[in-house]
CSV table of C-alpha atoms and ligand atoms in Angstrom, one decimal:
chain,number,residue,atom,x,y,z
A,985,MET,CA,-20.7,-12.1,-6.1
A,986,ASN,CA,-24.3,-10.7,-5.8
A,987,ASP,CA,-23.4,-7.5,-4.0
A,988,THR,CA,-22.8,-4.5,-6.3
A,989,ASP,CA,-19.8,-2.4,-5.7
A,990,ALA,CA,-21.8,0.4,-4.3
A,991,GLU,CA,-23.4,-1.9,-1.7
A,992,LEU,CA,-20.2,-3.4,-0.7
A,993,TYR,CA,-18.7,0.1,-0.3
A,994,GLU,CA,-21.6,1.2,1.8
A,995,GLN,CA,-20.8,-1.7,4.2
A,996,VAL,CA,-17.2,-0.9,4.2
A,997,HIS,CA,-18.2,2.6,5.3
A,998,LEU,CA,-19.9,0.8,8.3
A,999,GLY,CA,-16.7,-1.1,9.2
A,1000,GLU,CA,-17.6,-4.3,7.7
A,1001,LYS,CA,-14.3,-6.2,7.1
A,1002,GLN,CA,-15.9,-8.9,5.0
A,1003,ALA,CA,-17.2,-6.2,2.5
A,1004,LEU,CA,-13.7,-4.9,2.0
A,1005,GLU,CA,-12.5,-8.4,1.5
A,1006,LYS,CA,-15.1,-9.0,-1.1
A,1007,ILE,CA,-14.0,-5.9,-2.9
A,1008,TYR,CA,-10.4,-7.0,-2.5
A,1009,ASP,CA,-11.2,-10.3,-4.0
A,1010,ARG,CA,-12.9,-8.8,-6.9
A,1011,TYR,CA,-10.4,-6.2,-7.9
A,1012,GLU,CA,-7.1,-7.6,-6.6
A,1013,LYS,CA,-6.0,-8.9,-9.9
A,1014,LEU,CA,-7.0,-6.1,-12.0
A,1015,LEU,CA,-5.5,-3.6,-9.7
A,1016,PHE,CA,-2.3,-5.5,-9.3
A,1017,SER,CA,-1.9,-6.0,-13.1
A,1018,LEU,CA,-2.6,-2.5,-13.7
A,1019,SER,CA,0.0,-1.4,-11.2
A,1020,TYR,CA,2.4,-3.9,-12.4
A,1021,LYS,CA,1.9,-2.5,-15.9
A,1022,ILE,CA,2.9,0.9,-14.7
A,1023,THR,CA,5.6,0.2,-12.2
A,1024,GLY,CA,7.0,-2.9,-13.8
A,1025,GLN,CA,7.8,-4.3,-10.3
A,1026,LYS,CA,5.7,-6.8,-8.4
A,1027,GLU,CA,6.8,-5.6,-5.0
A,1028,LEU,CA,5.9,-2.0,-6.0
A,1029,ALA,CA,2.6,-3.3,-7.4
A,1030,GLU,CA,1.9,-4.9,-4.1
A,1031,GLU,CA,2.6,-1.8,-2.1
A,1032,VAL,CA,0.3,0.2,-4.4
A,1033,VAL,CA,-2.5,-2.2,-4.0
A,1034,GLN,CA,-2.1,-1.9,-0.3
A,1035,GLU,CA,-2.0,1.7,-0.3
A,1036,VAL,CA,-5.3,1.9,-2.3
A,1037,PHE,CA,-7.0,-0.4,0.1
A,1038,ILE,CA,-5.7,1.3,3.1
A,1039,LYS,CA,-7.2,4.6,1.9
A,1040,LEU,CA,-10.4,2.6,1.2
A,1041,TRP,CA,-10.7,1.4,4.5
A,1042,THR,CA,-9.5,4.3,6.5
A,1043,LYS,CA,-10.8,7.3,4.7
A,1044,LYS,CA,-14.5,7.2,5.1
A,1045,GLY,CA,-16.4,8.8,2.1
A,1046,ILE,CA,-13.3,8.7,0.0
A,1047,TYR,CA,-15.6,7.5,-2.7
A,1048,SER,CA,-19.1,8.8,-3.5
A,1049,ALA,CA,-21.4,8.1,-6.5
A,1050,SER,CA,-20.6,11.7,-7.6
A,1051,LYS,CA,-17.1,10.4,-8.6
A,1052,GLY,CA,-18.5,8.0,-11.3
A,1053,LYS,CA,-18.5,4.3,-11.3
A,1054,PHE,CA,-16.7,2.7,-8.4
A,1055,SER,CA,-14.6,0.5,-10.4
A,1056,SER,CA,-13.4,3.5,-12.7
A,1057,TRP,CA,-12.6,5.5,-9.7
A,1058,LEU,CA,-10.7,2.7,-8.2
A,1059,MET,CA,-8.6,2.0,-11.2
A,1060,THR,CA,-8.0,5.7,-11.5
A,1061,MET,CA,-6.7,5.8,-7.9
A,1062,THR,CA,-4.6,2.8,-8.6
A,1063,ARG,CA,-3.1,4.4,-11.6
A,1064,ASN,CA,-2.2,7.6,-9.8
A,1065,THR,CA,-0.9,5.8,-6.8
A,1066,SER,CA,1.5,3.8,-9.1
A,1067,ILE,CA,2.7,6.8,-10.8
A,1068,ASP,CA,3.2,8.5,-7.5
A,1069,GLN,CA,5.2,5.6,-6.3
A,1070,LEU,CA,7.2,5.5,-9.5
A,1071,ARG,CA,8.0,9.2,-9.1
A,1072,LYS,CA,9.1,8.9,-5.5
A,1073,ARG,CA,11.6,6.2,-6.5
A,1074,LYS,CA,12.5,8.1,-9.5
A,1075,GLU,CA,12.6,4.9,-11.6
A,1076,ILE,CA,10.8,5.1,-14.9
A,1077,PRO,CA,11.2,1.5,-16.3
A,1078,SER,CA,13.2,1.9,-19.4
A,1079,ASP,CA,11.0,-0.7,-21.3
A,1080,PHE,CA,8.4,1.5,-22.8
A,1081,GLU,CA,7.1,-1.3,-25.3
A,1082,TYR,CA,3.6,-2.6,-25.1
A,1083,GLY,CA,2.8,-6.2,-24.2
A,1084,GLU,CA,6.1,-7.1,-23.1
A,1085,ILE,CA,5.3,-8.3,-19.7
A,1086,PRO,CA,7.5,-11.3,-19.3
A,1087,SER,CA,5.2,-13.9,-17.8
A,1088,GLU,CA,6.2,-17.4,-17.3
A,1089,ASN,CA,2.7,-18.6,-16.8
A,1090,PRO,CA,0.2,-16.6,-18.7
A,1091,SER,CA,-2.9,-15.5,-16.7
A,1092,VAL,CA,-6.4,-14.6,-17.5
A,1093,GLU,CA,-8.7,-11.9,-16.6
A,1094,ASN,CA,-11.1,-12.5,-13.9
A,1095,LEU,CA,-13.7,-9.9,-14.5
A,1096,VAL,CA,-16.1,-10.0,-17.3
A,1097,GLU,CA,-15.5,-6.3,-18.3
A,1098,TRP,CA,-11.9,-6.8,-18.2
A,1099,LYS,CA,-12.0,-9.6,-20.5
A,1100,GLU,CA,-14.1,-7.9,-22.9
A,1101,GLU,CA,-12.5,-4.5,-22.9
A,1102,GLY,CA,-9.0,-5.9,-22.5
A,1103,SER,CA,-8.7,-7.8,-25.6
A,1104,MET,CA,-10.3,-5.1,-27.7
A,1105,LEU,CA,-8.3,-2.5,-26.2
A,1106,ARG,CA,-5.0,-4.3,-26.7
A,1107,GLN,CA,-5.9,-5.2,-30.1
A,1108,ALA,CA,-6.8,-1.6,-30.9
A,1109,ILE,CA,-3.5,-0.2,-29.3
A,1110,SER,CA,-1.3,-2.8,-31.3
A,1111,GLU,CA,-3.0,-1.2,-34.5
A,1112,LEU,CA,-2.1,2.2,-33.7
A,1113,GLY,CA,0.9,3.7,-35.2
A,1114,ALA,CA,4.3,3.4,-33.2
A,1115,GLU,CA,4.2,6.9,-32.4
A,1116,GLN,CA,0.7,6.9,-30.9
A,1117,GLN,CA,1.3,3.7,-29.0
A,1118,LYS,CA,4.1,5.1,-27.5
A,1119,MET,CA,2.1,8.4,-26.7
A,1120,VAL,CA,-0.5,6.5,-24.9
A,1121,ASP,CA,2.0,4.7,-23.0
A,1122,LEU,CA,4.1,7.5,-21.8
A,1123,PHE,CA,1.1,9.7,-21.2
A,1124,TYR,CA,-1.3,7.2,-19.4
A,1125,PHE,CA,0.7,4.4,-18.2
A,1126,LYS,CA,3.9,6.2,-17.2
A,1127,GLY,CA,2.2,9.5,-16.2
A,1128,LEU,CA,5.1,11.4,-17.6
A,1129,SER,CA,5.2,15.3,-17.4
A,1130,GLN,CA,4.6,17.2,-20.5
A,1131,GLN,CA,8.1,18.3,-20.6
A,1132,HIS,CA,9.3,14.8,-20.5
A,1133,ILE,CA,6.9,13.7,-23.2
A,1134,ALA,CA,8.2,16.6,-25.3
A,1135,ASP,CA,11.6,15.5,-24.7
A,1136,GLU,CA,10.8,11.8,-25.6
A,1137,PHE,CA,9.3,12.9,-28.9
A,1138,ASP,CA,11.4,15.7,-29.6
A,1139,ILE,CA,8.6,18.0,-30.1
A,1140,PRO,CA,7.7,21.4,-29.0
A,1141,LEU,CA,6.1,21.6,-25.5
A,1142,GLY,CA,3.1,23.3,-26.8
A,1143,THR,CA,2.0,20.5,-29.2
A,1144,VAL,CA,2.0,17.6,-26.4
A,1145,LYS,CA,-1.5,18.0,-25.4
A,1146,GLY,CA,-2.8,18.0,-29.0
A,1147,ARG,CA,-0.9,15.0,-29.7
A,1148,ILE,CA,-2.2,13.1,-26.6
A,1149,ARG,CA,-5.7,13.9,-27.6
A,1150,LEU,CA,-5.2,12.8,-31.1
A,1151,ALA,CA,-3.8,9.5,-30.0
A,1152,LEU,CA,-6.5,8.8,-27.5
A,1153,LYS,CA,-9.3,9.8,-29.9
A,1154,HIS,CA,-7.8,7.5,-32.5
A,1155,LEU,CA,-7.8,4.8,-30.1
A,1156,LYS,CA,-11.3,5.3,-29.0
A,1157,LYS,CA,-12.5,5.2,-32.4
A,1158,MET,CA,-10.7,1.9,-33.0
A,1159,VAL,CA,-12.4,0.2,-29.9
A,1160,PRO,CA,-15.7,-1.2,-30.7
A,1161,GLN,CA,-18.4,0.2,-28.7
A,1162,THR,CA,-20.0,-2.5,-26.6
A,1163,ASN,CA,-22.5,-0.7,-24.6
A,1164,VAL,CA,-23.1,2.7,-23.4
A,1165,LYS,CA,-21.2,3.4,-20.1
A,1166,GLY,CA,-21.3,6.2,-17.8
A,1167,GLY,CA,-18.5,8.1,-19.4
A,1168,LYS,CA,-20.2,11.3,-19.3
B,409,MET,CA,-1.6,34.4,-17.4
B,410,ASN,CA,-4.6,32.3,-18.3
B,411,ASN,CA,-2.8,30.8,-21.1
B,412,ASN,CA,0.0,29.6,-18.9
B,413,GLN,CA,-2.6,27.8,-16.8
B,414,CYS,CA,-4.3,26.2,-19.6
B,415,ASP,CA,-0.8,24.6,-20.5
B,416,LEU,CA,-0.7,22.8,-17.2
B,417,LEU,CA,-3.8,20.4,-17.9
B,418,VAL,CA,-1.5,17.4,-18.8
B,419,ASP,CA,0.7,17.8,-15.7
B,420,TYR,CA,-2.3,18.3,-13.6
B,421,PHE,CA,-3.9,15.1,-15.0
B,422,ASN,CA,-0.7,13.2,-14.2
B,423,GLY,CA,-0.3,14.6,-10.8
B,424,GLN,CA,3.0,16.3,-11.7
B,425,LEU,CA,2.1,19.7,-10.2
B,426,ASP,CA,3.4,20.7,-6.7
B,427,ASP,CA,0.8,21.5,-4.1
B,428,ILE,CA,0.6,25.2,-4.8
B,429,SER,CA,0.4,24.8,-8.6
B,430,HIS,CA,-2.1,22.0,-8.1
B,431,ARG,CA,-4.4,24.2,-6.1
B,432,LYS,CA,-3.9,27.2,-8.4
B,433,PHE,CA,-4.9,24.9,-11.4
B,434,GLU,CA,-8.0,23.8,-9.5
B,435,GLN,CA,-8.9,27.4,-9.1
B,436,HIS,CA,-8.4,28.0,-12.7
B,437,LEU,CA,-10.5,25.0,-13.6
B,438,LEU,CA,-13.4,26.9,-12.0
B,439,GLU,CA,-12.8,29.8,-14.2
B,440,CYS,CA,-11.9,28.1,-17.5
B,441,GLU,CA,-14.4,26.3,-19.4
B,442,ASP,CA,-12.0,25.1,-22.1
B,443,CYS,CA,-9.9,23.4,-19.4
B,444,ARG,CA,-12.9,21.8,-17.7
B,445,LYS,CA,-14.0,20.5,-21.1
B,446,GLU,CA,-10.6,19.2,-22.0
B,447,LEU,CA,-10.2,17.4,-18.5
B,448,THR,CA,-13.6,15.7,-18.8
B,449,GLU,CA,-12.6,14.5,-22.2
B,450,LEU,CA,-9.2,13.2,-21.1
B,451,ARG,CA,-11.1,11.4,-18.3
B,452,MET,CA,-13.7,9.9,-20.7
B,453,LEU,CA,-10.8,8.9,-23.2
B,454,THR,CA,-8.8,7.2,-20.5
B,455,GLU,CA,-11.6,5.7,-18.5
B,456,ASN,CA,-11.3,2.1,-19.8
B,457,LEU,CA,-7.6,2.1,-20.5
B,458,PRO,CA,-6.8,0.2,-17.3
B,459,PHE,CA,-8.5,-2.7,-18.8
B,460,ALA,CA,-5.7,-2.9,-21.4
B,461,SER,CA,-3.4,-4.3,-18.5
B,462,GLU,CA,-2.3,-7.9,-19.3
B,463,PRO,CA,-3.4,-10.1,-16.5
B,464,VAL,CA,-0.6,-10.8,-14.0
B,465,ASP,CA,-1.2,-13.2,-11.0
B,466,PRO,CA,-0.6,-11.5,-7.8
B,467,PRO,CA,1.6,-13.4,-5.2
B,468,SER,CA,-0.7,-16.0,-3.6
B,469,ASP,CA,0.1,-14.6,-0.1
B,470,MET,CA,-0.5,-11.0,-1.1
B,471,LYS,CA,-4.0,-11.0,0.2
B,472,ASP,CA,-3.2,-12.0,3.6
B,473,ARG,CA,-0.4,-9.4,3.9
B,474,ILE,CA,-2.4,-6.6,2.6
B,475,LEU,CA,-5.5,-7.2,4.5
B,476,ALA,CA,-3.7,-7.8,7.8
B,477,ASN,CA,-2.0,-4.4,7.3
B,478,VAL,CA,-5.2,-2.7,6.2
B,479,PHE,CA,-7.4,-4.0,9.0
B,480,GLN,CA,-4.8,-3.0,11.7
B,481,GLU,CA,-5.3,0.5,10.6
B,482,LYS,CA,-8.2,0.9,12.8
B,483,GLN,CA,-6.4,-0.4,15.8
B,484,GLU,CA,-7.1,2.1,18.5
B,485,MET,CA,-4.7,3.1,21.1
B,486,VAL,CA,-5.4,1.8,24.5
B,487,GLU,CA,-3.9,3.1,27.8
B,488,THR,CA,-3.9,0.1,30.1
B,489,GLU,CA,-2.0,-0.9,33.1
B,490,ILE,CA,0.0,-3.9,32.2
B,491,PRO,CA,0.1,-6.3,35.1
B,492,GLU,CA,3.5,-7.8,36.3
B,493,GLN,CA,3.9,-11.1,34.6
B,494,LYS,CA,6.2,-14.1,35.0
B,495,PRO,CA,8.1,-15.0,31.8
B,496,ALA,CA,6.8,-18.2,30.2
B,497,TYR,CA,9.5,-20.6,30.0
B,498,ARG,CA,10.2,-23.1,27.3
B,499,PRO,CA,12.1,-26.4,27.1
B,500,GLU,CA,15.7,-25.7,26.4
B,501,SER,CA,15.8,-27.3,23.1
B,502,GLU,CA,13.0,-25.2,21.7
B,503,ARG,CA,14.3,-22.0,23.2
B,504,LYS,CA,17.6,-22.4,21.7
B,505,ASN,CA,16.0,-22.7,18.2
B,506,ARG,CA,13.9,-19.7,18.8
B,507,TRP,CA,17.1,-17.6,19.6
B,508,LEU,CA,18.7,-18.5,16.6
B,509,LYS,CA,16.4,-16.8,14.3
B,510,PRO,CA,16.6,-13.3,15.8
B,511,LEU,CA,20.3,-13.4,14.8
B,512,LEU,CA,19.3,-13.9,11.2
B,513,ALA,CA,16.9,-11.1,11.5
B,514,ALA,CA,19.6,-9.0,13.2
B,515,SER,CA,21.9,-9.4,10.4
B,516,LEU,CA,19.4,-7.5,8.2
B,517,PHE,CA,18.4,-5.0,10.9
B,518,LEU,CA,22.0,-4.2,12.2
B,519,SER,CA,20.9,-2.1,15.0
B,520,LEU,CA,19.2,-5.0,16.5
B,521,VAL,CA,22.4,-7.1,16.7
B,522,GLY,CA,23.4,-5.8,20.0
B,523,ASN,CA,20.1,-6.4,21.7
B,524,ALA,CA,19.8,-9.9,20.4
B,525,TYR,CA,23.1,-10.7,22.1
B,526,ALA,CA,22.0,-8.9,25.1
B,527,LEU,CA,19.0,-11.1,25.4
B,528,LEU,CA,20.8,-14.1,24.6
B,529,SER,CA,23.3,-13.8,27.6
B,530,LYS,CA,20.4,-12.7,29.7
B,531,ASP,CA,18.6,-15.9,28.8
B,532,ASN,CA,21.5,-18.1,29.6
B,533,GLU,CA,21.2,-17.0,33.3
B,534,ASN,CA,18.0,-18.9,33.5
B,535,ASP,CA,19.5,-22.3,32.8
B,536,THR,CA,17.5,-24.0,35.4
B,537,VAL,CA,14.4,-24.3,33.0
B,538,GLN,CA,11.3,-26.2,33.8
B,539,GLU,CA,10.6,-28.9,31.4
B,540,SER,CA,6.8,-28.2,31.3
B,541,LYS,CA,5.8,-26.5,28.1
B,542,VAL,CA,3.4,-23.7,28.0
B,543,THR,CA,0.3,-24.9,26.5
B,544,ILE,CA,-2.9,-22.9,26.6
B,545,ASP,CA,-1.6,-20.5,29.1
B,546,LYS,CA,-2.9,-17.0,28.9
B,547,PHE,CA,0.7,-15.7,28.5
B,548,GLU,CA,2.6,-17.1,25.7
B,549,LYS,CA,5.6,-15.1,26.3
B,550,THR,CA,6.9,-11.8,27.8
B,551,VAL,CA,10.1,-10.0,26.8
B,552,SER,CA,11.6,-6.9,28.0
B,553,LEU,CA,12.3,-4.5,25.2
B,554,GLN,CA,16.1,-3.5,24.9
B,555,PRO,CA,16.7,0.3,24.1
B,556,SER,CA,18.9,1.1,21.2
B,557,LYS,CA,22.1,2.8,21.9
B,558,ASN,CA,21.6,6.2,23.4
B,559,GLN,CA,17.9,5.6,24.1
B,560,GLN,CA,16.7,6.0,27.6
B,561,VAL,CA,13.3,4.3,26.8
B,562,ASN,CA,12.2,0.9,28.3
B,563,GLY,CA,9.3,-1.4,27.8
B,564,THR,CA,7.8,-4.8,27.6
B,565,ALA,CA,6.1,-6.8,25.0
B,566,MET,CA,3.7,-9.8,25.7
B,567,LEU,CA,2.1,-12.2,23.6
B,568,ILE,CA,-1.2,-13.4,25.0
B,569,ASN,CA,-3.3,-16.1,23.9
B,570,LYS,CA,-6.8,-15.2,23.8
B,571,ASP,CA,-9.5,-17.8,22.6
B,572,GLY,CA,-6.9,-19.2,20.1
B,573,LYS,CA,-5.9,-15.8,18.8
B,574,THR,CA,-2.6,-14.2,19.7
B,575,GLU,CA,-2.6,-10.7,20.9
B,576,LEU,CA,0.5,-8.6,21.3
B,577,VAL,CA,0.7,-6.1,24.1
B,578,VAL,CA,3.4,-3.5,24.2
B,579,GLN,CA,4.0,-1.0,26.9
B,580,ALA,CA,6.9,1.6,27.1
B,581,ASP,CA,8.1,4.1,29.4
B,582,ASN,CA,10.2,7.3,29.1
B,583,LEU,CA,9.0,8.0,25.7
B,584,LYS,CA,9.5,11.5,24.2
B,585,ASN,CA,6.5,13.3,23.4
B,586,VAL,CA,5.4,13.3,19.7
B,587,THR,CA,5.1,16.4,17.6
B,588,GLY,CA,2.7,16.9,14.6
B,589,SER,CA,1.6,13.7,13.2
B,590,GLN,CA,4.2,11.6,14.8
B,591,VAL,CA,3.3,8.2,16.3
B,592,TYR,CA,5.1,5.4,17.8
B,593,GLN,CA,4.7,2.2,15.7
B,594,VAL,CA,5.3,-1.4,16.9
B,595,TRP,CA,6.6,-3.8,14.3
B,596,LEU,CA,6.6,-7.5,14.3
B,597,LEU,CA,9.5,-8.9,12.2
B,598,GLU,CA,9.7,-12.1,10.4
B,599,LYS,CA,13.0,-12.9,8.8
B,600,GLY,CA,13.7,-9.1,8.5
B,601,LYS,CA,10.4,-8.3,7.1
B,602,PRO,CA,8.3,-5.8,9.2
B,603,TYR,CA,4.6,-6.0,9.7
B,604,ARG,CA,2.7,-3.2,11.4
B,605,ALA,CA,1.6,-4.3,14.9
B,606,GLY,CA,0.0,-1.4,16.7
B,607,THR,CA,0.3,2.3,16.8
B,608,PHE,CA,0.2,4.7,19.8
B,609,VAL,CA,1.1,8.0,21.2
B,610,PRO,CA,2.4,8.3,24.6
B,611,GLY,CA,0.5,10.1,27.4
B,612,SER,CA,1.9,13.1,29.2
B,613,GLU,CA,4.0,11.0,31.6
B,614,GLY,CA,5.8,9.4,28.7
B,615,GLN,CA,4.2,6.2,29.0
B,616,GLY,CA,2.2,4.5,26.1
B,617,ALA,CA,0.7,1.1,25.5
B,618,VAL,CA,-1.1,-0.7,22.8
B,619,THR,CA,-2.9,-3.9,22.4
B,620,TYR,CA,-2.7,-5.5,18.8
B,621,GLY,CA,-4.7,-8.6,17.8
B,622,ILE,CA,-2.2,-10.2,15.4
B,623,ASN,CA,-4.4,-11.1,12.5
B,624,HIS,CA,-1.9,-11.6,9.8
B,625,PRO,CA,-3.1,-14.6,8.4
B,626,GLY,CA,-1.2,-17.6,7.7
B,627,GLU,CA,1.8,-19.2,9.5
B,628,HIS,CA,4.2,-16.7,10.9
B,629,GLN,CA,7.3,-17.1,12.9
B,630,TRP,CA,7.7,-13.7,14.5
B,631,ASP,CA,11.3,-13.4,15.6
B,632,THR,CA,11.6,-9.7,16.6
B,633,VAL,CA,9.4,-7.1,18.0
B,634,ALA,CA,10.5,-3.5,17.5
B,635,ILE,CA,9.2,0.0,18.2
B,636,THR,CA,10.1,3.0,16.0
B,637,LEU,CA,9.1,6.6,15.9
B,638,GLU,CA,7.3,7.3,12.7
B,639,PRO,CA,6.5,10.7,10.9
B,640,SER,CA,2.8,9.7,10.5
B,641,ASN,CA,0.5,6.6,11.3
B,642,ASP,CA,0.7,5.0,7.8
B,643,SER,CA,4.2,3.9,7.4
B,644,LYS,CA,4.4,0.7,5.7
B,645,THR,CA,7.9,0.0,6.5
B,646,PRO,CA,9.9,1.7,9.4
B,647,LYS,CA,11.1,5.3,8.6
B,648,GLY,CA,12.4,5.9,12.0
B,649,GLU,CA,15.2,4.3,13.9
B,650,ILE,CA,14.5,1.5,16.2
B,651,LEU,CA,14.1,2.8,19.7
B,652,LEU,CA,13.3,-0.5,21.5
B,653,SER,CA,13.4,-4.0,20.3
B,654,SER,CA,13.7,-7.7,21.6
B,655,ALA,CA,13.9,-11.1,19.8
B,656,LEU,CA,10.8,-13.2,20.6
C,1221,ZN,ZN1,-7.6,26.8,-19.0
């Protein structure tokens, strides 16, 4: 676990299978969990993770330092791929509630950052008002269109963007800042 | 006009725009400082949100499946002459068992049913079977691929053992030329579940071949090999109809 993501990615670039496998081992669970949160289906989540790693492996130079932190970039790609998959199947899970993942055997985060951020974030989200919780979910985790969100909330199209920003800013304020990250 | 574009930020962020609108919006981003700022802000505000995902254990065999599929993506097409090979016979009892499985797969892949039967009857002609079992022989198995209905294609699939690793060699003739990003894709099936097993495009004579090192980790009982024509080289499951196939 000594290699940094950037070092590993460099090796992936050179065709080192082991380096990709290390990245895979590091992020498998996070990416799977993220995709499962979005798609609500394990099979679909697996397909998403596979698609992400195929891109990572085949498209040389798909990531570069200019795209920000590797992990953030990887998570964003996974989120976008998940939403794409959902849209392709035209299946938006009807269950929009937070924290309702039916899990027979509870699992734990395997990355330090996930562990720290995760509990704080979930706590903060749960403290948001119901409307703002739903806004974060529909916008970020379901990736709905502006129109779809307007319909869900029965609000004018023109106010959607403002409501999203408000909810996200509110959330950001409620999450304690642990350290300064490259969120420029 | 500009105002219209600014209203598309949310849909741009969520990838909801069609290609043309997407490109138009990116053009707009170059010109509109407000949108650039808002987009940066959205990204910053959501950067850590994936960490809100409740941890879920992936299936224990997911890694094997995914990495095998990922690593076969670099598989290069090889144009080799496939030498004539004698089929490798197996003891009757073992062969019988091996022919049962394809039928199960075939029930899932209806188009394979006919082929599986064709092979069954063909196989029965060889009833005088040597009792010697194939051990570390180079060639584990050779099958001729049966064309699906209305297909003029033919081909051979071979499993070769090389230093303890199994390679699948597939060769086919009379293939139609591909257009655009089309490729021929070889699949290994296990109980109806397809695994990618090599990609190729035919040469000008309609002949194509590919060697694929089977590196799907874990124990697999491949029961069928099949070839489809795919719209591009990244299909995770067959999109085209099966052109050629055989039970293994
Ligand atoms: Zn604008």
